[in-house]
mmCIF file of C-alpha atoms and ligand atoms in Angstrom:
data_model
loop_
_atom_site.group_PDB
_atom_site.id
_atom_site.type_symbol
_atom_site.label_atom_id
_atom_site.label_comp_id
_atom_site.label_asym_id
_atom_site.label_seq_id
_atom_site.Cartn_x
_atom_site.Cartn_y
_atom_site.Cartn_z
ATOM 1 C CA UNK S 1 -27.073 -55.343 -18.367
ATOM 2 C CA UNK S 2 -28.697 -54.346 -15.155
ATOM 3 C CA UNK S 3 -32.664 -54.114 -14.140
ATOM 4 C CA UNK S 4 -33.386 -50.595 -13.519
ATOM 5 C CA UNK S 5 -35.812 -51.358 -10.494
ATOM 6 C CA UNK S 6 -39.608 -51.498 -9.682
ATOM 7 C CA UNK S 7 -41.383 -50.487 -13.265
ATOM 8 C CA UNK S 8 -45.164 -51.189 -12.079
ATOM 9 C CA UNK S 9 -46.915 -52.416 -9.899
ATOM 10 C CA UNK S 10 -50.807 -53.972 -10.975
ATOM 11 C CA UNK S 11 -53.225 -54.871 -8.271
ATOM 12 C CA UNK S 12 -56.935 -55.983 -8.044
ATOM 13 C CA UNK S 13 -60.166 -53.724 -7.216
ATOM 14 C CA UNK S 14 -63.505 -54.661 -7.478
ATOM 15 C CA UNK S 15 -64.586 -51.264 -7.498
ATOM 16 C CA UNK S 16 -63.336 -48.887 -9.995
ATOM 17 C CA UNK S 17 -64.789 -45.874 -8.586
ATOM 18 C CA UNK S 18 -63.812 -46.147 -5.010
ATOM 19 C CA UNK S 19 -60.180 -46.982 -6.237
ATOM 20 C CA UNK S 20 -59.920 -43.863 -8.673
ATOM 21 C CA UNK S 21 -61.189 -41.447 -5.636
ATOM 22 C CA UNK S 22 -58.330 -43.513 -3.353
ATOM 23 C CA UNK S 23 -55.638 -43.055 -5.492
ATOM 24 C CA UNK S 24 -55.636 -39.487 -6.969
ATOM 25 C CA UNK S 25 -58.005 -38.169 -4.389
ATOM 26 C CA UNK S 26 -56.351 -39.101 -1.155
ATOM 27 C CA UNK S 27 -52.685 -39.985 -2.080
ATOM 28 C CA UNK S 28 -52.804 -37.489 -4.779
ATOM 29 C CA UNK S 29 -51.448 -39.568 -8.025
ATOM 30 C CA UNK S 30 -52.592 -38.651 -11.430
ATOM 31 C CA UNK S 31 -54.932 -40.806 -13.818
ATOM 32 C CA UNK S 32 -52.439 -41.196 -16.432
ATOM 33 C CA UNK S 33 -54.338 -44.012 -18.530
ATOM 34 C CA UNK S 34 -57.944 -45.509 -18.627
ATOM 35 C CA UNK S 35 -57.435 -48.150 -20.820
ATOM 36 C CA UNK S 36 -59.114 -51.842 -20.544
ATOM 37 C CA UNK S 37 -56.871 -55.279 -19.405
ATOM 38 C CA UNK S 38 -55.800 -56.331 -23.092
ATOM 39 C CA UNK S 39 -57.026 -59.993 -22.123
ATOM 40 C CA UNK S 40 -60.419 -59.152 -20.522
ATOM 41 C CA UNK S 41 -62.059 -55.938 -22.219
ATOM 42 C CA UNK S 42 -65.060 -56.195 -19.729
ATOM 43 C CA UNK S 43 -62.306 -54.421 -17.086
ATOM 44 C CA UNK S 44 -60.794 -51.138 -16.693
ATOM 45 C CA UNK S 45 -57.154 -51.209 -16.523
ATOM 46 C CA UNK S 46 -56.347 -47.954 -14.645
ATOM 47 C CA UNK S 47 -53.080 -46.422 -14.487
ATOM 48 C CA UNK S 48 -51.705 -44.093 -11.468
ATOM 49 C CA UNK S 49 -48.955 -42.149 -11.494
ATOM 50 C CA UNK S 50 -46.637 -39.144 -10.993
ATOM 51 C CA UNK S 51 -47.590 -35.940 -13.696
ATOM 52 C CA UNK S 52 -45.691 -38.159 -16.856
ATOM 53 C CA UNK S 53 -46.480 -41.469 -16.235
ATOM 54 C CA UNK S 54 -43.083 -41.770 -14.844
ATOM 55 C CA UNK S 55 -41.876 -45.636 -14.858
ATOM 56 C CA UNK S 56 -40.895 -46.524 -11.115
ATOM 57 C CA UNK S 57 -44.553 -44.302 -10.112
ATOM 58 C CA UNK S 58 -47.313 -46.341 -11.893
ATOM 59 C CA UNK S 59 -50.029 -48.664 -9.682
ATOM 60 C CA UNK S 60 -52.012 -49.789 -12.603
ATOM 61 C CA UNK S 61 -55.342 -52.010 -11.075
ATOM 62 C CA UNK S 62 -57.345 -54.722 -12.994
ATOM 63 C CA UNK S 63 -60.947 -53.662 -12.176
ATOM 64 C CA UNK S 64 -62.413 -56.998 -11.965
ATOM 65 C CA UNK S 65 -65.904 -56.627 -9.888
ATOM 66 C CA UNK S 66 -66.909 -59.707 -9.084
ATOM 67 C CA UNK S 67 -63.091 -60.662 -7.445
ATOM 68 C CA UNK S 68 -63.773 -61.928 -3.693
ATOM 69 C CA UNK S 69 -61.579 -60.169 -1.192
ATOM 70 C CA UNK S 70 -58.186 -60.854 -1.494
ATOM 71 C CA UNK S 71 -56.620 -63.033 1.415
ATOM 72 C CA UNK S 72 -53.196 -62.970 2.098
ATOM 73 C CA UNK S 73 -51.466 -65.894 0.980
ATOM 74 C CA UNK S 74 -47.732 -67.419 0.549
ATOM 75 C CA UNK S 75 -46.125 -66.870 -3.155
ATOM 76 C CA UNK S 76 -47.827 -63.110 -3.433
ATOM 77 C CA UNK S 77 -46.696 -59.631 -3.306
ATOM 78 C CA UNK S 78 -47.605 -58.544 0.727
ATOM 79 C CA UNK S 79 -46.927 -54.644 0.322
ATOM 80 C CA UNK S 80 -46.665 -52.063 -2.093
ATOM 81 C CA UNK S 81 -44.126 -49.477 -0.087
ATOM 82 C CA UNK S 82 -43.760 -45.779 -1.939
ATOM 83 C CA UNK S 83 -41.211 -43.279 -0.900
ATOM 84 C CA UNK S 84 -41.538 -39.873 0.592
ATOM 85 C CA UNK S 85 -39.352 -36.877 0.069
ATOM 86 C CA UNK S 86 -38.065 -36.623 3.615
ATOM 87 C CA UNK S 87 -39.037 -37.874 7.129
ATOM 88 C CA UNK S 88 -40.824 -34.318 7.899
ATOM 89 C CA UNK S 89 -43.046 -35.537 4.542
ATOM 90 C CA UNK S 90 -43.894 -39.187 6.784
ATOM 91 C CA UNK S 91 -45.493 -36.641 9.135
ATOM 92 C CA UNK S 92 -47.207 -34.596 6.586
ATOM 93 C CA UNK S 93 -48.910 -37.837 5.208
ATOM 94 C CA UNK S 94 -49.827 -39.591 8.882
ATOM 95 C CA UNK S 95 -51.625 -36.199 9.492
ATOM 96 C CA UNK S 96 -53.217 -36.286 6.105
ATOM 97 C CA UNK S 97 -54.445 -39.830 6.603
ATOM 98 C CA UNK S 98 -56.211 -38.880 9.800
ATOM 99 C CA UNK S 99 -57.647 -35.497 8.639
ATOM 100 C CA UNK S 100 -59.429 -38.321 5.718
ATOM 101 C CA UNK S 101 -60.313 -40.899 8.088
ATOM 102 C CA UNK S 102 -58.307 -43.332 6.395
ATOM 103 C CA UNK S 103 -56.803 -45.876 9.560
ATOM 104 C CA UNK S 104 -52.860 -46.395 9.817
ATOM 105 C CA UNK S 105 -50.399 -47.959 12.018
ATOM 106 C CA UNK S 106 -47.835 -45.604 13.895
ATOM 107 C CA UNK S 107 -44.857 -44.421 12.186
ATOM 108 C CA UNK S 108 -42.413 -47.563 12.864
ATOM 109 C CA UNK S 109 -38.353 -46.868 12.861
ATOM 110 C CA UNK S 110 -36.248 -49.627 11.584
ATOM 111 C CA UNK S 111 -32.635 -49.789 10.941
ATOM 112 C CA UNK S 112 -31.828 -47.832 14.015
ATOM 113 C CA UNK S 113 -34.220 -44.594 12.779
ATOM 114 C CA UNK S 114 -32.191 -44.696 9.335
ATOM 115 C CA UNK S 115 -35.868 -45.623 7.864
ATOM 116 C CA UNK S 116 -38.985 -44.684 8.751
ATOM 117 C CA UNK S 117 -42.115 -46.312 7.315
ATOM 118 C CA UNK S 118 -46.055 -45.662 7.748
ATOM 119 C CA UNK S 119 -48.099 -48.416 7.230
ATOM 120 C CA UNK S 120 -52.099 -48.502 6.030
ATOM 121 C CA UNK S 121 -54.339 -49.759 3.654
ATOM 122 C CA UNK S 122 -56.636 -48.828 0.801
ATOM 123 C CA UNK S 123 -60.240 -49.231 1.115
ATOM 124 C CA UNK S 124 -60.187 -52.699 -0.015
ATOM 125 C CA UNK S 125 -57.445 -53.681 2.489
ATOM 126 C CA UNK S 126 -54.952 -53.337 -0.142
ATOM 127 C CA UNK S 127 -51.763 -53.283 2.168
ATOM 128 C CA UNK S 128 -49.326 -50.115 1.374
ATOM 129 C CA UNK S 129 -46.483 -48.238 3.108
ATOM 130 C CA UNK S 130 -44.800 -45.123 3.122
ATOM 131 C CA UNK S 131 -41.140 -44.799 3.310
ATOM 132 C CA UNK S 132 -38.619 -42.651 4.337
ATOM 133 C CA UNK S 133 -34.805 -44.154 4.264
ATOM 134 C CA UNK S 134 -32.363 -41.809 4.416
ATOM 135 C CA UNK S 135 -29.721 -43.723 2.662
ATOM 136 C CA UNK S 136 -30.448 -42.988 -0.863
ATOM 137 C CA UNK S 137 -32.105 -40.164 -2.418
ATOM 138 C CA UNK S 138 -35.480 -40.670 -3.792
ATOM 139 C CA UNK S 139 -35.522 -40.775 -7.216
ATOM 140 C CA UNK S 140 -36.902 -37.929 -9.223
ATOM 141 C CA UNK S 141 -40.763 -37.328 -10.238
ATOM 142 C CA UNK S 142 -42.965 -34.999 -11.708
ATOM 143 C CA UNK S 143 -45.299 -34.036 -9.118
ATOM 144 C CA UNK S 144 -48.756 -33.823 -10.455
ATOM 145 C CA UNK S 145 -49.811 -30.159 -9.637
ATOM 146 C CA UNK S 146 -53.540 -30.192 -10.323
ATOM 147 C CA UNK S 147 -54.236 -32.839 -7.363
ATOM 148 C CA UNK S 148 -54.817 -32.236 -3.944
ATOM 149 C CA UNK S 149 -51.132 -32.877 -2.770
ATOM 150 C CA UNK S 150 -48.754 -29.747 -2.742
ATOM 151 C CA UNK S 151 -45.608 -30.732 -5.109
ATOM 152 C CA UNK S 152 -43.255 -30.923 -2.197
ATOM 153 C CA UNK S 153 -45.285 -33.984 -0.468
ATOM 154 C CA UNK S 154 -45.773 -36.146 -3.725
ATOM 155 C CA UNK S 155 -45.058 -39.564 -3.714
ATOM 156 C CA UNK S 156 -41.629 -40.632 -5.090
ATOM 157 C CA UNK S 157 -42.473 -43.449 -6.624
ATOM 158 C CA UNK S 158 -41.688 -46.368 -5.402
ATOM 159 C CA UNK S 159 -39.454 -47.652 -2.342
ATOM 160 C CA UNK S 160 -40.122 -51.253 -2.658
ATOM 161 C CA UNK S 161 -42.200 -54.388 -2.845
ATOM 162 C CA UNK S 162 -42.664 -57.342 -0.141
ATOM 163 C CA UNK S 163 -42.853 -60.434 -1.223
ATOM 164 C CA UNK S 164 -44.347 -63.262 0.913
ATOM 165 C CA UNK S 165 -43.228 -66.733 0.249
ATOM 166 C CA UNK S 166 -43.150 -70.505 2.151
ATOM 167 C CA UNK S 167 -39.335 -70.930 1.070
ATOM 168 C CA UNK S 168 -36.755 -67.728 0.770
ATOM 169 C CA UNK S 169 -33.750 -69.959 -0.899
ATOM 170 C CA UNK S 170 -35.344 -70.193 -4.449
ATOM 171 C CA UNK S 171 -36.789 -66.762 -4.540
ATOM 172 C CA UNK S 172 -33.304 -65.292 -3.488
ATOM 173 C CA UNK S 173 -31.724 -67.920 -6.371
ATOM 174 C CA UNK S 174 -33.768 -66.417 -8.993
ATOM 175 C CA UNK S 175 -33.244 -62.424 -7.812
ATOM 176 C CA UNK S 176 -29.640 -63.175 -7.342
ATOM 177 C CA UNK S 177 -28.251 -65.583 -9.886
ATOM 178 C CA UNK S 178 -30.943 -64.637 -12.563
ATOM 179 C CA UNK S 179 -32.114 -61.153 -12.386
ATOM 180 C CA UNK S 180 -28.718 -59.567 -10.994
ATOM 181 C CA UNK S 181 -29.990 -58.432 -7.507
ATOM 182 C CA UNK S 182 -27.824 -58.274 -4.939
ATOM 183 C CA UNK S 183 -28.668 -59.156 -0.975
ATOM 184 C CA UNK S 184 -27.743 -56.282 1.513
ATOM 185 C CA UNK S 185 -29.694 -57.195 4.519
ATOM 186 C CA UNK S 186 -31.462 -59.961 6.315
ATOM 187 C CA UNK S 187 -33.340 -60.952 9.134
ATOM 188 C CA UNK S 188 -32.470 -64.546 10.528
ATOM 189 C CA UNK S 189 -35.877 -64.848 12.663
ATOM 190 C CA UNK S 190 -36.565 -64.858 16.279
ATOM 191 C CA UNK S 191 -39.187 -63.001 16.782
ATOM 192 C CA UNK S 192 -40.242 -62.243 13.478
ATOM 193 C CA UNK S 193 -40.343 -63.882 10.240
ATOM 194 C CA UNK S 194 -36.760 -64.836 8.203
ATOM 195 C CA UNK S 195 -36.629 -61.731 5.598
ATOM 196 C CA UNK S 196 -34.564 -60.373 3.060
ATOM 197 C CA UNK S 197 -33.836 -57.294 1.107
ATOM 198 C CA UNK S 198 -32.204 -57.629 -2.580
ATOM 199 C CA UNK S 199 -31.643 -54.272 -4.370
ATOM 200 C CA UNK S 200 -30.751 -54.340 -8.230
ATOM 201 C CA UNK S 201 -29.217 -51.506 -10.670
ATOM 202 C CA UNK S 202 -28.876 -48.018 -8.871
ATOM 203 C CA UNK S 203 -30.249 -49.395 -5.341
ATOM 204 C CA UNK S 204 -32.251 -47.499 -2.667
ATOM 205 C CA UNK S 205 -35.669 -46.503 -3.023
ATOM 206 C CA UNK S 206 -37.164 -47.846 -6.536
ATOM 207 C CA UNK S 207 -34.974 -50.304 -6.593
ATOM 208 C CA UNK S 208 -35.923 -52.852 -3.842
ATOM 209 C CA UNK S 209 -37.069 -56.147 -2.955
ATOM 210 C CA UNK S 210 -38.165 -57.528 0.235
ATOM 211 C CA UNK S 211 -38.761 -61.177 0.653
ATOM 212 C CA UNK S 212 -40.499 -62.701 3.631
ATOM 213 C CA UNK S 213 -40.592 -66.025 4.438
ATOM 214 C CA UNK S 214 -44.312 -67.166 5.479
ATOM 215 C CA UNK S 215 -44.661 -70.900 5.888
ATOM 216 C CA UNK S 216 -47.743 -69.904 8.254
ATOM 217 C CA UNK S 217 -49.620 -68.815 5.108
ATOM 218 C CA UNK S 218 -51.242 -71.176 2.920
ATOM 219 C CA UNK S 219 -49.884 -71.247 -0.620
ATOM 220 C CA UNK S 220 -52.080 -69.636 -3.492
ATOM 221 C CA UNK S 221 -52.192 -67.958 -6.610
ATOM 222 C CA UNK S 222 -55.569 -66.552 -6.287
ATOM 223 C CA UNK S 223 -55.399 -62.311 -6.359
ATOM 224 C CA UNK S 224 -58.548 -61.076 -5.188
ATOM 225 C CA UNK S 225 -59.509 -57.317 -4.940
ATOM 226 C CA UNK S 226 -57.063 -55.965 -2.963
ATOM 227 C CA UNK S 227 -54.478 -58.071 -3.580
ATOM 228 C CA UNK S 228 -51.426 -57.464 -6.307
ATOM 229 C CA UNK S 229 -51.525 -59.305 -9.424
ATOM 230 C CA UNK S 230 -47.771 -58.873 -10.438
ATOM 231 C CA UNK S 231 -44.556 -56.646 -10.315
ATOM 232 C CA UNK S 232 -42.794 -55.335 -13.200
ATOM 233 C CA UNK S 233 -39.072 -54.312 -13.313
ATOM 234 C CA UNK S 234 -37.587 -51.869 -15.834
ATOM 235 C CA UNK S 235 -35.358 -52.353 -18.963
ATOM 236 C CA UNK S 236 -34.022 -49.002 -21.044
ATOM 237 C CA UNK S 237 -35.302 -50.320 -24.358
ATOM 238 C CA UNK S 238 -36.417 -52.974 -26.503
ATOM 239 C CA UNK S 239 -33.015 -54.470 -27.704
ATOM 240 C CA UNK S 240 -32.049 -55.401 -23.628
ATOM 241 C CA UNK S 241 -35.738 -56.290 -23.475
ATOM 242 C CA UNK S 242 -35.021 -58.945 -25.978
ATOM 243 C CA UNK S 243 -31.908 -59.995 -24.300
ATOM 244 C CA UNK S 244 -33.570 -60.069 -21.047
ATOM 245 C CA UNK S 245 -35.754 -62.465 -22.300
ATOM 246 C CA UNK S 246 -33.222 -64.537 -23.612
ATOM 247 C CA UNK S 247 -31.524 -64.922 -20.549
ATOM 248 C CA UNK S 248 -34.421 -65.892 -18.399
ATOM 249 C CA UNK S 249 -35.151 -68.420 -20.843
ATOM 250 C CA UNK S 250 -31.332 -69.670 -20.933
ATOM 251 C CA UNK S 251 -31.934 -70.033 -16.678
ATOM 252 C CA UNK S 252 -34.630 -72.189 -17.350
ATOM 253 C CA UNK S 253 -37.617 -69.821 -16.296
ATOM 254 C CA UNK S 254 -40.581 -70.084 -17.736
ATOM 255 C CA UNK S 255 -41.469 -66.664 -19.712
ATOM 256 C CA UNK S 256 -43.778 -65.644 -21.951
ATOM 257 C CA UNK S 257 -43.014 -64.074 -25.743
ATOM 258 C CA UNK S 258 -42.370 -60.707 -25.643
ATOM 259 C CA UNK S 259 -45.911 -59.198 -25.695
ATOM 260 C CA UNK S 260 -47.059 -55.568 -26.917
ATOM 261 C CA UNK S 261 -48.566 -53.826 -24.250
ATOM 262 C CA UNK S 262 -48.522 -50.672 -25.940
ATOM 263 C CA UNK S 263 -46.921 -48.369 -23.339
ATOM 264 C CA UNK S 264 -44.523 -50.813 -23.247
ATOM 265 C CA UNK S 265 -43.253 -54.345 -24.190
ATOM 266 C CA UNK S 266 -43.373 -57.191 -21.223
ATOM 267 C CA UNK S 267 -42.674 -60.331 -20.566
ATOM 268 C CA UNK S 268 -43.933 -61.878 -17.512
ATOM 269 C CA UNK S 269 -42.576 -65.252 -15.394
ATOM 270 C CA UNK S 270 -42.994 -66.611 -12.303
ATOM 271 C CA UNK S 271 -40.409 -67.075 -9.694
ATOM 272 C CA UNK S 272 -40.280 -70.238 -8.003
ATOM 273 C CA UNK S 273 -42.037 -68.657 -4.837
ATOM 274 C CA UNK S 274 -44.872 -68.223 -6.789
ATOM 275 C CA UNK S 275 -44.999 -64.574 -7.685
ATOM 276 C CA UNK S 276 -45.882 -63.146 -11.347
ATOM 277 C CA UNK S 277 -42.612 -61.075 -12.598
ATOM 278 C CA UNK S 278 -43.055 -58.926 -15.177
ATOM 279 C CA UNK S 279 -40.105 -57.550 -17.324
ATOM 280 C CA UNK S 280 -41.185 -54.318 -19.051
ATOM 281 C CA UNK S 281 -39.330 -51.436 -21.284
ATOM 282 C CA UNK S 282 -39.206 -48.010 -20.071
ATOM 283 C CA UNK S 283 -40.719 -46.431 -23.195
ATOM 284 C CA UNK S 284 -42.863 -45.467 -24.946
ATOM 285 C CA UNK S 285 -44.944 -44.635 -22.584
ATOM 286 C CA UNK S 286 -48.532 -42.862 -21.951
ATOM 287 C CA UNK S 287 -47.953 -40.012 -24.123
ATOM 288 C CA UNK S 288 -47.951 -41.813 -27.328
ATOM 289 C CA UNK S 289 -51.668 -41.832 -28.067
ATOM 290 C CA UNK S 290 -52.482 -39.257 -26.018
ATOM 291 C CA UNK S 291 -52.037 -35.389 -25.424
ATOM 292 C CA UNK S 292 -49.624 -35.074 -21.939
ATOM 293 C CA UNK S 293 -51.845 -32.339 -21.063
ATOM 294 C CA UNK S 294 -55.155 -35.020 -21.084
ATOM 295 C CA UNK S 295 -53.761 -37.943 -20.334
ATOM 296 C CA UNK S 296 -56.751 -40.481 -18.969
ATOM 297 C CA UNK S 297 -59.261 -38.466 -19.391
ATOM 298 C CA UNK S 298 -60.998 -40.840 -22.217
ATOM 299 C CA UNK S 299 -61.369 -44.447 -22.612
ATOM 300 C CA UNK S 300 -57.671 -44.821 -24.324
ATOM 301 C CA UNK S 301 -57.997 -48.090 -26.546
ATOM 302 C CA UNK S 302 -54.576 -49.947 -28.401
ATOM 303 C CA UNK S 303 -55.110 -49.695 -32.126
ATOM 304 C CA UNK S 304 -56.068 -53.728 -32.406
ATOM 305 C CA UNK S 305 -59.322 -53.283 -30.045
ATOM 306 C CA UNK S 306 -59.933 -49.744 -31.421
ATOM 307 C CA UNK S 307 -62.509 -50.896 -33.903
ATOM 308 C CA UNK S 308 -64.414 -52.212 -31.023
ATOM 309 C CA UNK S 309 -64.727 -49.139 -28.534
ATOM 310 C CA UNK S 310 -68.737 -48.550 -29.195
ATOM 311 C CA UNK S 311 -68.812 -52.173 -27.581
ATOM 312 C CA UNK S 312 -66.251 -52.112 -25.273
ATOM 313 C CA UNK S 313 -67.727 -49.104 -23.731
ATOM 314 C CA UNK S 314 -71.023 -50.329 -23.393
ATOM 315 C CA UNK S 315 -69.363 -52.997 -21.455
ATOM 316 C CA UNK S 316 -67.950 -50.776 -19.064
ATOM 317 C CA UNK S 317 -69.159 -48.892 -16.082
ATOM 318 C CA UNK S 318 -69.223 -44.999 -16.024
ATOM 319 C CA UNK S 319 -66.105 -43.427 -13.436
ATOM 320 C CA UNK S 320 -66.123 -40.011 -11.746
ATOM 321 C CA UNK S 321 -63.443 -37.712 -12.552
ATOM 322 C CA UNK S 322 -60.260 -38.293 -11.703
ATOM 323 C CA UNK S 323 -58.604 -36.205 -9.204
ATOM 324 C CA UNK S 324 -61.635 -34.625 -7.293
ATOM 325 C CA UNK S 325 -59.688 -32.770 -4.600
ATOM 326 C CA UNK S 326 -60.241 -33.966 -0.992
ATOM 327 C CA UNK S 327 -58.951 -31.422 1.510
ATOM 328 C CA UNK S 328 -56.413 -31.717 3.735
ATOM 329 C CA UNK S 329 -53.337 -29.678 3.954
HETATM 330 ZN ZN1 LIG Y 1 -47.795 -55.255 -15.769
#
């Protein structure tokens, strides 16, 4: 029974409308739900993805409006990092990102030029990276065809998360002993922080954790808009859901019932460091109350708050269209 890497990854924005034209207009993804946060109806729970709804491609955001900025803090996710077809695509993006004004650091080389990464932010400072690493393929996606990025440049999901934390050992205890990662690379210090990278099931990109250790940060739990509120990692189905759960309980982590998101099933915990983990199943997926060809294009509502849309919507604030095509080529 092995994690099948990085399911989803659900941030904070404080403005919907901004973040929709950010995330299908410039880096291209598709609106594959517009649904509300099951716990808080007043928000938009917004779903990005590749042209499916893909698990390993979704950046789902909590539209919560009056969230202060988010400051970066110890026990948090640091960086979102997505993957790029090939290092010619890193190039293709940087130039992209310039032609739409939206600031970046220079393309950085680690590992001796074996990875290549581009680093930015979204327009709420929401910290993000694209990778390159030519030692694994990146995984399959359906490019979404009706954006503004040609199929061959689409995102490949994910590479990886970065975790920032005051104490490595009892993250790494958790990934390792409980959750079946494995360590394959480390950075003792010196002149930069003490990191780690963990990879779990198949490996490379998708399949990734980084773990930085911050003891310069101040500890909090806080996620304002632009921060990440948790990570998800994937399980094939419901019956190794179930046993999941079982044996994070059995190590003595604190997780929640299994909860019906829907889309999927989750359970959620948090690892000693102080991140939010979430454990979620593969299926079914986006398609199951909506048409593939349409998905997010209406308010899509789970059949227990469906007998409260007039309300719910009247809550809400109106969004543009998804996917209004910004040039750049
Ligand atoms: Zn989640």
């Amino acid at each position: 029974m092995e994690l099948g890497g990085i399911h989803h990854v659900t941030a904070v924005t404080a403005d919907a409308p901004g973040n929709l034209e950010f995330y299908t207009g410039v880096l291209g993804l598709r609106l594959v739900k517009k649904t509300v946060n099951q716990d808080d109806v007043s928000a938009y729970h917004l779903f990005y993805a590749d042209a499916e709804g893909s698990p390993g491609t979704e950046m789902t955001f909590f539209d919560w409006r009056w969230a202060p900025p988010h400051e970066a803090g110890a026990g948090l996710v640091s960086a979102t990092a997505f993957a790029v077809p090939d290092g010619e695509s890193l190039e293709w993006w940087a130039r992209r990102l310039d032609e739409l004004g939206v600031s970046r650091e220079e393309i950085q080389e680690e590992e001796g030029g074996r990875r290549a990464v581009l680093e930015f932010s979204d327009p709420e400072g929401q910290r993000l990276r694209l990778v390159h690493d030519g030692s694994g393929e990146a995984p399959e996606v359906r490019p979404w065809e009706r954006g503004p990025v040609p199929p061959g440049r689409f995102l490949r999901g994910f590479d990886s998360v970065e975790l920032s934390v005051w104490r490595l050992g009892p993250t790494e205890a958790v990934l390792t002993e409980a959750m079946g990662f494995r360590k394959v690379g480390e950075r003792s210090g010196g002149d930069g922080p003490r990191s780690a990278v963990y990879e779990v099931g198949p490996g490379g990109p998708g399949a990734r954790v980084v773990v930085v250790e911050r003891r310069d940060l101040p500890l909090h739990r806080r996620v304002g808009a632009g921060g990440v509120h948790h990570v998800a990692f994937r399980v094939p189905d419901e019956e190794e859901h179930r046993a999941w759960r079982e044996r994070l309980a059995r190590a003595g982590l604190g997780v929640t019932p299994v909860i019906d998101r829907f889309y999927f099933k989750s359970v959620y915990f948090r690892e000693p460091g102080g991140v939010l983990f979430e454990i979620a199943t593969d299926g079914p997926g986006f398609a199951t109350d909506e048409d593939p060809e349409h998905l997010g294009e209406r308010l899509a509502l789970p059949p227990f708050l469906e007998p409260h849309r007039e309300q719910i919507e009247r809550g809400l604030r109106p969004l543009p269209t998804a996917g209004l095509a910004r040039s750049g080529e």
